[in-house]
Amino acid sequence: MRALLVTSVGVTCAAALTLPLAAPALSAPARPPSQAAESPGSGPPSVRAAELPVAASRAAAEAAGSTQSLPLEPLAAPSDRSMGAGAAAGQGLERRTARPFSLVGVVWDDADAELHGTVQVRTRAAGSANWSGWQDVETHNAEHAADLGSDERSSGAVRGATAPLWVGDSDGVEVRVLPEAADSQNRSAGAPLPEGLRLELVDPGPDPAPEPAAEAAPEPARAAPVGRTATTATFALNPTPPTTTPVVVPEVLTAESEAASAVNAELAPLGASVIPALTKAETEEAANVAAGAKPYIGPRPGIITRKGWGADEKLRERQFAYTKTVKAAFVHHSATGNNYTCKQAPSVLRSIYRYHVKSSGWRDFGYNFAVDKCGNIYEGRAGGVTKAVLGAHTLGFNTNTMGIAVLGSYSSTNPPAAAVSAVSKLTAWKLGLFGANPKGKVTLTSGGSNKYKAGTKVKMNVISGHRDGFATECPGARLYKKLGTARTSSAKLQGR
């Protein structure tokens, strides 16, 4: 059982806790909401203590993030010479201070309206006077969305949105949105900007607390981190050392967190931060491959769960949505930029998640899985990593497929070998669960995209890039060129 820590200082505080020193910890208060959950891959999982009162259970909610939504204002013609003489006026915000944030994006009212123009931001590093240069935000993002006519798309909550851009810890921002100049050769040029433009500044909240590698000696009168046995200390009014008695407080899962974890119950205990890797033999046994059958399935890779990267389960829609099977995998890049460290990847994920739900109006994180530049694999949209969860990643082809987002931008930057390898491992396992050959072809029916009309039957690779189903740069030219390698490696891992 995962333990939380309580340290009481002084007689008054100790009395307020009213903890029986030798009794089980189920009656102890839950951790406050300011404390974060455990880190990926560390220690045994948490369990939910049903005996705790509702108020205490809610107090154990995931660490909160926040979103600032700022309406854009008309801008005078830009004075920045880099924009060129006679550049069209647009909308934006002049330099201003904001509450801390790490990711930015621009949204607008009509999800069906396109932004024909450029979006650029510059930000100030938190606690400094240092401003970045102008950074481009990818404006074409509608192709990463729920299919037309689906319940998610028809909810009335969906908005138009740029791709999100990771900028790191910041507290100042400036943005400009400029329409394309009129051009007789380009029908979209000169079109007005969408209505209701707003700048979204996303704070992912604190990371899940790190798990200590080993128990240390008791340290009275210090606040203890999540997951370690702490002590209650009674201080007398004399210089004698305090006496200490261990007190263990269980971590409490909210109902939403429990539901998101329970769908993976066959793979890891309730509340686990990571689904452990298995060998190929172990994977075949777990998949219940029939005796004598040729098991074309790759070894299960380790997967960091939503709990592990700190997803706030209260943000998403409570129900899970599924399709019948998984016939293909679409590979994407997140277009959030490459200026993140692998240690920051959980923060990037929480930011994208909040942007997808709170800013873009989606039911949940759009992709089924994510991979960072170090090759770590993360559970994406809730519903169970072995199941055919309906995502919002490839407009027109979300049914019976899965979406994998490699965190970063790979139009002009080569993806790290570790990330490509992780895509191979993930697809070898997940596609193998559904009998799909990573080197094979599959026929999918389009739900409607700018490349294929609804109802069109399209033959494509079982491992495809987003651009195979939609006219888009995604997953970036450099990552797209690596998909052949991923297919070959994935099939080899399956034993083909």
Short mmCIF file of C-alpha atoms in Angstrom, two decimals:
data_model
loop_
_atom_site.label_atom_id
_atom_site.label_comp_id
_atom_site.label_asym_id
_atom_site.label_seq_id
_atom_site.Cartn_x
_atom_site.Cartn_y
_atom_site.Cartn_z
CA MET A 1 0.00 0.00 0.00
CA ARG A 2 1.34 3.40 -0.93
CA ALA A 3 1.96 5.56 2.12
CA LEU A 4 1.51 9.29 2.57
CA LEU A 5 3.26 11.28 5.21
CA VAL A 6 2.09 13.38 8.09
CA THR A 7 4.47 15.19 10.43
CA SER A 8 3.00 16.96 13.41
CA VAL A 9 4.92 19.61 15.32
CA GLY A 10 3.90 20.63 18.81
CA VAL A 11 1.13 19.47 21.09
CA THR A 12 -1.57 21.52 19.36
CA CYS A 13 -0.86 20.11 15.90
CA ALA A 14 -0.56 16.59 17.21
CA ALA A 15 -3.90 16.89 18.93
CA ALA A 16 -5.51 18.24 15.80
CA LEU A 17 -4.46 15.18 13.81
CA THR A 18 -6.11 12.79 16.28
CA LEU A 19 -4.21 9.83 14.84
CA PRO A 20 -4.03 6.54 16.77
CA LEU A 21 -0.33 5.79 16.76
CA ALA A 22 -0.60 2.05 16.48
CA ALA A 23 -3.79 1.72 14.46
CA PRO A 24 -4.07 1.17 10.69
CA ALA A 25 -3.86 4.38 8.69
CA LEU A 26 -7.28 4.12 7.02
CA SER A 27 -8.76 6.67 9.38
CA ALA A 28 -6.01 9.21 8.79
CA PRO A 29 -6.54 12.36 6.74
CA ALA A 30 -5.79 12.20 3.03
CA ARG A 31 -3.01 14.25 1.49
CA PRO A 32 -3.85 17.84 0.66
CA PRO A 33 -4.47 18.73 -2.99
CA SER A 34 -1.22 20.69 -3.16
CA GLN A 35 0.75 17.48 -2.90
CA ALA A 36 1.38 15.63 -6.14
CA ALA A 37 1.07 11.97 -7.00
CA GLU A 38 3.88 9.48 -7.24
CA SER A 39 6.39 9.47 -10.06
CA PRO A 40 6.48 7.06 -13.02
CA GLY A 41 7.80 3.61 -12.35
CA SER A 42 8.49 4.00 -8.65
CA GLY A 43 7.43 1.65 -5.92
CA PRO A 44 4.24 -0.31 -5.41
CA PRO A 45 0.92 1.16 -6.52
CA SER A 46 -1.52 3.11 -4.43
CA VAL A 47 -4.91 1.88 -3.36
CA ARG A 48 -8.08 3.78 -2.67
CA ALA A 49 -9.23 3.78 0.95
CA ALA A 50 -12.99 3.57 0.72
CA GLU A 51 -13.34 4.14 4.44
CA LEU A 52 -12.13 7.73 4.21
CA PRO A 53 -14.77 10.45 4.25
CA VAL A 54 -15.76 12.10 0.97
CA ALA A 55 -14.14 15.41 1.91
CA ALA A 56 -10.82 13.69 2.58
CA SER A 57 -11.11 11.72 -0.65
CA ARG A 58 -11.59 14.90 -2.65
CA ALA A 59 -8.63 16.45 -0.85
CA ALA A 60 -6.48 13.79 -2.51
CA ALA A 61 -7.19 15.13 -6.01
CA GLU A 62 -4.42 15.36 -8.58
CA ALA A 63 -2.17 18.40 -8.65
CA ALA A 64 -3.96 21.25 -10.37
CA GLY A 65 -2.85 23.24 -13.38
CA SER A 66 -4.54 26.31 -14.81
CA THR A 67 -5.42 28.04 -18.07
CA GLN A 68 -5.46 31.77 -18.71
CA SER A 69 -7.64 32.72 -21.70
CA LEU A 70 -6.95 36.23 -22.99
CA PRO A 71 -9.04 37.79 -25.81
CA LEU A 72 -6.88 39.18 -28.61
CA GLU A 73 -7.08 42.84 -29.61
CA PRO A 74 -6.71 44.63 -32.96
CA LEU A 75 -3.11 45.47 -33.77
CA ALA A 76 -1.76 48.35 -35.75
CA ALA A 77 0.30 47.44 -38.81
CA PRO A 78 3.42 45.77 -37.37
CA SER A 79 6.48 47.92 -36.98
CA ASP A 80 8.79 44.91 -36.85
CA ARG A 81 10.84 45.18 -40.05
CA SER A 82 11.18 41.41 -40.21
CA MET A 83 7.50 41.24 -41.18
CA GLY A 84 8.07 43.31 -44.30
CA ALA A 85 6.66 46.62 -45.44
CA GLY A 86 2.94 46.80 -45.88
CA ALA A 87 2.24 43.65 -43.86
CA ALA A 88 -1.41 43.23 -43.05
CA ALA A 89 -2.73 44.27 -39.67
CA GLY A 90 -4.02 41.55 -37.43
CA GLN A 91 -4.80 40.78 -33.83
CA GLY A 92 -2.64 40.14 -30.82
CA LEU A 93 -1.47 41.35 -27.45
CA GLU A 94 1.41 43.64 -26.59
CA ARG A 95 3.99 42.52 -24.05
CA ARG A 96 2.43 41.83 -20.70
CA THR A 97 3.01 40.01 -17.45
CA ALA A 98 0.93 36.93 -16.75
CA ARG A 99 0.62 34.24 -14.13
CA PRO A 100 3.18 31.47 -14.69
CA PHE A 101 2.61 29.24 -17.73
CA SER A 102 4.59 26.81 -19.88
CA LEU A 103 2.55 26.25 -23.04
CA VAL A 104 0.70 28.60 -25.40
CA GLY A 105 -1.85 28.31 -28.18
CA VAL A 106 -4.53 30.37 -29.91
CA VAL A 107 -8.17 29.26 -30.12
CA TRP A 108 -11.29 30.67 -31.79
CA ASP A 109 -15.04 30.11 -31.68
CA ASP A 110 -15.84 28.11 -34.83
CA ALA A 111 -14.15 24.71 -35.05
CA ASP A 112 -14.90 24.60 -38.79
CA ALA A 113 -13.20 27.94 -39.49
CA GLU A 114 -9.57 27.90 -40.61
CA LEU A 115 -6.94 30.42 -39.64
CA HIS A 116 -5.24 31.53 -42.85
CA GLY A 117 -2.23 33.43 -41.66
CA THR A 118 0.59 33.30 -39.15
CA VAL A 119 0.69 33.10 -35.38
CA GLN A 120 3.83 34.12 -33.53
CA VAL A 121 4.61 34.48 -29.84
CA ARG A 122 7.48 35.53 -27.70
CA THR A 123 7.72 34.89 -24.01
CA ARG A 124 9.65 36.00 -20.97
CA ALA A 125 11.40 33.40 -18.85
CA ALA A 126 9.87 33.31 -15.38
CA GLY A 127 11.59 35.51 -12.85
CA SER A 128 13.85 37.21 -15.39
CA ALA A 129 13.92 40.04 -17.89
CA ASN A 130 14.88 37.73 -20.75
CA TRP A 131 12.49 37.60 -23.70
CA SER A 132 12.67 34.95 -26.39
CA GLY A 133 12.67 35.74 -30.07
CA TRP A 134 9.47 35.35 -32.07
CA GLN A 135 8.41 31.72 -32.35
CA ASP A 136 6.01 30.35 -34.95
CA VAL A 137 2.93 28.46 -33.80
CA GLU A 138 1.59 25.79 -36.16
CA THR A 139 -1.78 27.12 -37.34
CA HIS A 140 -3.04 23.99 -39.12
CA ASN A 141 -4.25 21.79 -36.31
CA ALA A 142 -7.83 20.88 -37.28
CA GLU A 143 -6.62 17.58 -38.73
CA HIS A 144 -5.81 16.44 -35.17
CA ALA A 145 -9.41 16.12 -34.06
CA ALA A 146 -12.45 13.92 -33.64
CA ASP A 147 -14.11 12.77 -36.86
CA LEU A 148 -16.86 14.87 -38.40
CA GLY A 149 -20.28 13.76 -37.18
CA SER A 150 -18.90 11.98 -34.12
CA ASP A 151 -20.37 12.65 -30.70
CA GLU A 152 -17.16 14.35 -29.60
CA ARG A 153 -17.07 16.67 -32.60
CA SER A 154 -20.81 17.42 -32.31
CA SER A 155 -20.73 18.21 -28.60
CA GLY A 156 -20.88 21.97 -29.14
CA ALA A 157 -17.78 22.45 -27.00
CA VAL A 158 -15.15 22.05 -29.75
CA ARG A 159 -13.28 25.17 -30.87
CA GLY A 160 -10.83 25.97 -33.60
CA ALA A 161 -7.25 25.88 -32.35
CA THR A 162 -3.63 26.14 -33.36
CA ALA A 163 -1.21 23.47 -32.29
CA PRO A 164 0.10 24.07 -28.76
CA LEU A 165 3.67 25.31 -28.34
CA TRP A 166 5.82 24.44 -25.31
CA VAL A 167 7.74 27.54 -24.15
CA GLY A 168 8.92 26.46 -20.71
CA ASP A 169 8.45 28.27 -17.41
CA SER A 170 7.33 31.79 -18.38
CA ASP A 171 5.53 34.79 -16.89
CA GLY A 172 5.38 37.26 -19.78
CA VAL A 173 3.94 37.01 -23.27
CA GLU A 174 3.40 38.87 -26.54
CA VAL A 175 1.45 37.47 -29.50
CA ARG A 176 0.56 38.54 -33.03
CA VAL A 177 -1.83 36.87 -35.46
CA LEU A 178 -1.57 38.16 -39.02
CA PRO A 179 -3.79 37.18 -41.95
CA GLU A 180 -2.33 36.15 -45.27
CA ALA A 181 -1.94 39.03 -47.68
CA ALA A 182 -4.31 39.11 -50.65
CA ASP A 183 -2.99 36.97 -53.51
CA SER A 184 -4.78 36.11 -56.73
CA GLN A 185 -2.96 32.78 -56.82
CA ASN A 186 -4.18 31.76 -53.36
CA ARG A 187 -7.91 31.61 -52.74
CA SER A 188 -7.53 31.60 -48.97
CA ALA A 189 -5.23 34.65 -48.92
CA GLY A 190 -6.92 37.80 -47.75
CA ALA A 191 -9.57 35.86 -45.79
CA PRO A 192 -10.54 37.44 -42.47
CA LEU A 193 -9.24 35.96 -39.27
CA PRO A 194 -11.66 33.68 -37.36
CA GLU A 195 -13.87 35.32 -34.76
CA GLY A 196 -13.27 35.03 -31.05
CA LEU A 197 -9.47 34.71 -31.13
CA ARG A 198 -8.02 34.08 -27.67
CA LEU A 199 -4.55 33.36 -26.38
CA GLU A 200 -4.39 30.33 -24.09
CA LEU A 201 -1.62 30.21 -21.49
CA VAL A 202 -1.39 26.80 -19.86
CA ASP A 203 0.27 25.99 -16.56
CA PRO A 204 0.67 22.19 -16.22
CA GLY A 205 0.91 22.29 -12.44
CA PRO A 206 3.65 20.57 -10.43
CA ASP A 207 5.13 17.24 -11.40
CA PRO A 208 4.25 14.06 -9.55
CA ALA A 209 6.49 13.88 -6.48
CA PRO A 210 9.65 11.79 -6.86
CA GLU A 211 9.75 8.49 -5.03
CA PRO A 212 12.70 8.09 -2.65
CA ALA A 213 15.06 5.29 -3.63
CA ALA A 214 15.37 4.00 -0.09
CA GLU A 215 14.16 4.69 3.41
CA ALA A 216 16.16 7.25 5.33
CA ALA A 217 16.46 7.75 9.07
CA PRO A 218 13.54 9.64 10.63
CA GLU A 219 13.85 13.41 10.38
CA PRO A 220 11.50 14.97 12.95
CA ALA A 221 9.87 18.31 12.26
CA ARG A 222 10.39 18.16 8.48
CA ALA A 223 7.59 17.97 5.94
CA ALA A 224 7.85 14.57 4.32
CA PRO A 225 7.41 13.86 0.61
CA VAL A 226 4.66 11.62 -0.74
CA GLY A 227 5.38 7.91 -0.48
CA ARG A 228 7.78 7.81 2.47
CA THR A 229 7.14 6.78 6.08
CA ALA A 230 7.27 9.92 8.18
CA THR A 231 7.15 10.54 11.91
CA THR A 232 4.98 12.38 14.36
CA ALA A 233 7.06 14.29 16.83
CA THR A 234 5.93 15.53 20.26
CA PHE A 235 8.05 18.48 21.37
CA ALA A 236 8.30 19.23 25.10
CA LEU A 237 9.28 22.62 26.48
CA ASN A 238 12.82 21.42 27.19
CA PRO A 239 15.90 20.66 25.09
CA THR A 240 15.54 16.87 25.21
CA PRO A 241 15.29 15.13 21.81
CA PRO A 242 11.77 14.41 20.56
CA THR A 243 10.33 10.92 20.57
CA THR A 244 9.14 9.63 17.21
CA THR A 245 6.51 7.15 16.14
CA PRO A 246 5.86 6.18 12.49
CA VAL A 247 2.45 7.12 11.13
CA VAL A 248 1.37 5.86 7.72
CA VAL A 249 -1.39 7.60 5.75
CA PRO A 250 -2.69 5.88 2.59
CA GLU A 251 -2.83 7.69 -0.70
CA VAL A 252 -6.41 8.06 -1.88
CA LEU A 253 -7.54 7.73 -5.49
CA THR A 254 -10.46 9.82 -6.61
CA ALA A 255 -13.30 8.00 -8.34
CA GLU A 256 -12.09 9.37 -11.69
CA SER A 257 -8.51 8.24 -11.04
CA GLU A 258 -9.66 4.82 -9.96
CA ALA A 259 -11.71 4.40 -13.14
CA ALA A 260 -8.78 5.43 -15.35
CA SER A 261 -6.53 2.94 -13.56
CA ALA A 262 -9.04 0.09 -13.28
CA VAL A 263 -9.20 -0.38 -17.08
CA ASN A 264 -5.56 -1.50 -16.89
CA ALA A 265 -6.13 -3.77 -13.89
CA GLU A 266 -4.97 -6.90 -15.75
CA LEU A 267 -1.62 -5.26 -16.43
CA ALA A 268 -0.77 -3.43 -13.22
CA PRO A 269 -2.23 -2.94 -9.73
CA LEU A 270 -4.75 -0.20 -9.11
CA GLY A 271 -3.07 3.19 -8.92
CA ALA A 272 0.17 2.08 -10.56
CA SER A 273 2.32 4.74 -12.15
CA VAL A 274 3.83 2.38 -14.69
CA ILE A 275 2.78 -0.76 -16.53
CA PRO A 276 5.91 -2.95 -16.41
CA ALA A 277 7.58 -4.38 -19.48
CA LEU A 278 7.31 -8.10 -20.22
CA THR A 279 9.47 -10.46 -22.22
CA LYS A 280 8.05 -11.86 -25.45
CA ALA A 281 7.27 -15.16 -23.76
CA GLU A 282 5.53 -13.43 -20.88
CA THR A 283 3.60 -11.25 -23.32
CA GLU A 284 2.42 -14.28 -25.30
CA GLU A 285 1.29 -15.97 -22.10
CA ALA A 286 -0.54 -12.84 -20.93
CA ALA A 287 -2.23 -12.51 -24.33
CA ASN A 288 -3.58 -16.07 -24.04
CA VAL A 289 -2.24 -17.16 -27.43
CA ALA A 290 -3.82 -20.45 -28.42
CA ALA A 291 -1.65 -23.55 -28.11
CA GLY A 292 0.19 -24.26 -31.35
CA ALA A 293 -0.67 -20.87 -32.83
CA LYS A 294 2.10 -18.66 -34.19
CA PRO A 295 2.15 -15.69 -31.81
CA TYR A 296 2.92 -12.57 -33.85
CA ILE A 297 3.17 -10.16 -30.97
CA GLY A 298 6.04 -8.10 -29.68
CA PRO A 299 7.11 -7.95 -26.05
CA ARG A 300 5.07 -5.47 -24.02
CA PRO A 301 7.08 -2.31 -23.43
CA GLY A 302 6.97 -0.42 -20.17
CA ILE A 303 4.24 2.24 -20.31
CA ILE A 304 3.94 5.23 -17.99
CA THR A 305 0.29 5.48 -17.00
CA ARG A 306 -1.85 8.59 -16.82
CA LYS A 307 -1.32 8.45 -13.06
CA GLY A 308 2.42 8.39 -13.71
CA TRP A 309 2.47 11.60 -15.76
CA GLY A 310 0.02 13.33 -13.46
CA ALA A 311 -3.19 13.55 -15.50
CA ASP A 312 -5.99 15.35 -13.67
CA GLU A 313 -8.78 12.85 -14.30
CA LYS A 314 -11.48 15.36 -13.41
CA LEU A 315 -10.76 17.32 -16.59
CA ARG A 316 -11.83 14.65 -19.06
CA GLU A 317 -15.25 13.32 -19.92
CA ARG A 318 -16.03 10.53 -17.48
CA GLN A 319 -17.13 7.87 -19.97
CA PHE A 320 -14.70 6.04 -22.24
CA ALA A 321 -15.32 5.59 -25.97
CA TYR A 322 -14.26 2.53 -27.97
CA THR A 323 -14.17 1.23 -31.53
CA LYS A 324 -14.26 -2.42 -32.63
CA THR A 325 -10.59 -3.11 -33.26
CA VAL A 326 -7.19 -1.59 -34.04
CA LYS A 327 -6.25 -2.10 -37.70
CA ALA A 328 -3.58 0.58 -38.05
CA ALA A 329 -1.39 3.07 -36.20
CA PHE A 330 -0.99 6.70 -37.25
CA VAL A 331 2.24 8.38 -36.19
CA HIS A 332 2.22 12.11 -35.42
CA HIS A 333 4.49 14.75 -34.03
CA SER A 334 2.98 17.00 -31.38
CA ALA A 335 4.33 20.17 -33.07
CA THR A 336 5.03 21.57 -29.60
CA GLY A 337 8.70 22.20 -30.37
CA ASN A 338 11.84 20.42 -29.26
CA ASN A 339 12.85 22.70 -26.40
CA TYR A 340 11.94 20.29 -23.64
CA THR A 341 13.93 17.81 -21.59
CA CYS A 342 12.75 14.27 -20.98
CA LYS A 343 12.30 15.20 -17.32
CA GLN A 344 9.82 17.83 -18.51
CA ALA A 345 7.86 15.40 -20.70
CA PRO A 346 5.14 14.78 -18.07
CA SER A 347 4.63 18.56 -17.82
CA VAL A 348 4.39 18.77 -21.61
CA LEU A 349 1.78 16.01 -21.58
CA ARG A 350 -0.28 17.66 -18.83
CA SER A 351 -0.15 20.92 -20.76
CA ILE A 352 -1.28 19.33 -24.03
CA TYR A 353 -4.00 17.44 -22.15
CA ARG A 354 -5.34 20.62 -20.57
CA TYR A 355 -5.13 22.43 -23.92
CA HIS A 356 -7.03 19.66 -25.69
CA VAL A 357 -9.81 19.57 -23.09
CA LYS A 358 -10.14 23.07 -21.63
CA SER A 359 -9.05 25.13 -24.65
CA SER A 360 -10.01 22.99 -27.65
CA GLY A 361 -13.11 21.41 -26.11
CA TRP A 362 -12.18 17.76 -26.68
CA ARG A 363 -13.34 14.98 -24.38
CA ASP A 364 -9.80 13.96 -23.39
CA PHE A 365 -6.18 13.94 -24.55
CA GLY A 366 -6.34 13.39 -28.30
CA TYR A 367 -3.69 10.71 -28.89
CA ASN A 368 -3.82 7.13 -27.65
CA PHE A 369 -0.13 7.14 -26.77
CA ALA A 370 2.78 9.56 -26.60
CA VAL A 371 6.53 9.01 -26.90
CA ASP A 372 9.20 11.44 -25.72
CA LYS A 373 12.65 12.06 -27.20
CA CYS A 374 14.23 9.58 -24.76
CA GLY A 375 11.93 6.78 -25.88
CA ASN A 376 9.62 6.74 -22.86
CA ILE A 377 6.10 5.58 -23.74
CA TYR A 378 3.05 7.17 -22.12
CA GLU A 379 -0.59 6.17 -21.92
CA GLY A 380 -2.66 8.82 -23.68
CA ARG A 381 -6.45 8.91 -23.93
CA ALA A 382 -8.07 7.05 -21.05
CA GLY A 383 -9.84 3.74 -21.56
CA GLY A 384 -7.15 1.06 -21.28
CA VAL A 385 -3.90 0.55 -23.16
CA THR A 386 -4.90 -2.88 -24.50
CA LYS A 387 -8.31 -1.73 -25.71
CA ALA A 388 -9.50 -0.12 -28.95
CA VAL A 389 -9.96 3.36 -27.49
CA LEU A 390 -11.46 5.93 -29.88
CA GLY A 391 -9.05 8.84 -30.15
CA ALA A 392 -9.06 12.30 -31.76
CA HIS A 393 -5.80 12.28 -33.67
CA THR A 394 -6.34 11.71 -37.41
CA LEU A 395 -9.40 13.49 -38.77
CA GLY A 396 -11.31 11.02 -40.91
CA PHE A 397 -9.47 7.94 -39.66
CA ASN A 398 -9.94 7.72 -35.90
CA THR A 399 -12.18 4.63 -36.15
CA ASN A 400 -10.37 1.31 -35.65
CA THR A 401 -6.96 2.96 -35.44
CA MET A 402 -4.64 4.34 -32.79
CA GLY A 403 -2.64 7.56 -32.72
CA ILE A 404 0.93 7.87 -31.42
CA ALA A 405 2.36 11.35 -30.88
CA VAL A 406 6.11 11.79 -30.72
CA LEU A 407 6.63 14.86 -28.56
CA GLY A 408 8.43 17.52 -30.59
CA SER A 409 8.51 19.01 -34.09
CA TYR A 410 10.20 16.98 -36.82
CA SER A 411 9.77 18.86 -40.08
CA SER A 412 13.42 19.95 -40.12
CA THR A 413 14.82 18.06 -37.10
CA ASN A 414 15.63 14.37 -37.10
CA PRO A 415 13.72 12.37 -34.49
CA PRO A 416 15.96 10.69 -31.90
CA ALA A 417 16.63 7.01 -32.52
CA ALA A 418 15.19 6.24 -29.08
CA ALA A 419 11.83 7.73 -30.09
CA VAL A 420 11.68 5.75 -33.35
CA SER A 421 12.61 2.58 -31.46
CA ALA A 422 9.82 3.24 -28.95
CA VAL A 423 7.30 3.55 -31.80
CA SER A 424 8.49 0.15 -33.08
CA LYS A 425 8.15 -1.48 -29.67
CA LEU A 426 4.74 0.01 -28.99
CA THR A 427 3.28 -0.94 -32.36
CA ALA A 428 4.77 -4.45 -32.28
CA TRP A 429 2.89 -5.09 -29.06
CA LYS A 430 -0.36 -3.18 -29.54
CA LEU A 431 -0.92 -4.11 -33.19
CA GLY A 432 0.00 -7.69 -32.29
CA LEU A 433 -2.87 -7.80 -29.81
CA PHE A 434 -5.21 -7.26 -32.76
CA GLY A 435 -3.42 -9.49 -35.27
CA ALA A 436 -2.06 -6.64 -37.42
CA ASN A 437 1.19 -6.95 -39.39
CA PRO A 438 3.30 -3.78 -39.04
CA LYS A 439 4.73 -4.30 -42.54
CA GLY A 440 1.35 -4.95 -44.08
CA LYS A 441 -1.37 -2.93 -45.77
CA VAL A 442 -4.89 -2.28 -44.57
CA THR A 443 -8.04 -0.81 -46.11
CA LEU A 444 -9.72 1.89 -44.04
CA THR A 445 -12.91 3.82 -44.73
CA SER A 446 -12.54 7.59 -44.53
CA GLY A 447 -14.83 9.54 -42.25
CA GLY A 448 -14.08 12.64 -44.28
CA SER A 449 -10.86 14.63 -44.63
CA ASN A 450 -9.29 17.14 -47.00
CA LYS A 451 -7.64 14.22 -48.78
CA TYR A 452 -10.40 11.60 -48.91
CA LYS A 453 -14.16 12.16 -49.00
CA ALA A 454 -16.31 10.39 -46.42
CA GLY A 455 -16.98 6.80 -47.40
CA THR A 456 -13.86 6.46 -49.55
CA LYS A 457 -12.03 3.18 -49.02
CA VAL A 458 -8.31 3.81 -48.75
CA LYS A 459 -5.49 1.27 -48.78
CA MET A 460 -2.54 2.35 -46.67
CA ASN A 461 0.27 1.04 -44.51
CA VAL A 462 -0.62 -0.52 -41.18
CA ILE A 463 1.89 1.93 -39.69
CA SER A 464 1.15 5.21 -41.45
CA GLY A 465 2.00 8.84 -40.96
CA HIS A 466 -0.72 11.38 -40.34
CA ARG A 467 -0.14 12.81 -43.83
CA ASP A 468 -1.26 9.51 -45.34
CA GLY A 469 -4.81 10.25 -44.29
CA PHE A 470 -4.82 14.04 -44.40
CA ALA A 471 -2.98 16.68 -46.44
CA THR A 472 -0.71 17.89 -43.65
CA GLU A 473 2.96 18.26 -42.74
CA CYS A 474 2.44 15.97 -39.75
CA PRO A 475 4.36 13.97 -38.58
CA GLY A 476 7.07 16.13 -40.08
CA ALA A 477 9.20 15.14 -43.08
CA ARG A 478 12.09 13.85 -40.97
CA LEU A 479 9.93 11.59 -38.78
CA TYR A 480 7.90 10.41 -41.77
CA LYS A 481 11.11 9.17 -43.42
CA LYS A 482 11.79 6.95 -40.40
CA LEU A 483 8.49 5.06 -40.60
CA GLY A 484 9.98 2.41 -42.91
CA THR A 485 12.55 1.63 -40.24
CA ALA A 486 9.81 1.52 -37.62
CA ARG A 487 7.75 -0.94 -39.70
CA THR A 488 10.67 -3.31 -40.21
CA SER A 489 11.72 -3.23 -36.55
CA SER A 490 8.15 -3.64 -35.35
CA ALA A 491 7.55 -6.69 -37.53
CA LYS A 492 10.85 -8.23 -36.38
CA LEU A 493 9.81 -7.78 -32.76
CA GLN A 494 6.60 -9.62 -33.57
CA GLY A 495 8.65 -12.54 -34.91
CA ARG A 496 7.77 -11.99 -38.57
#
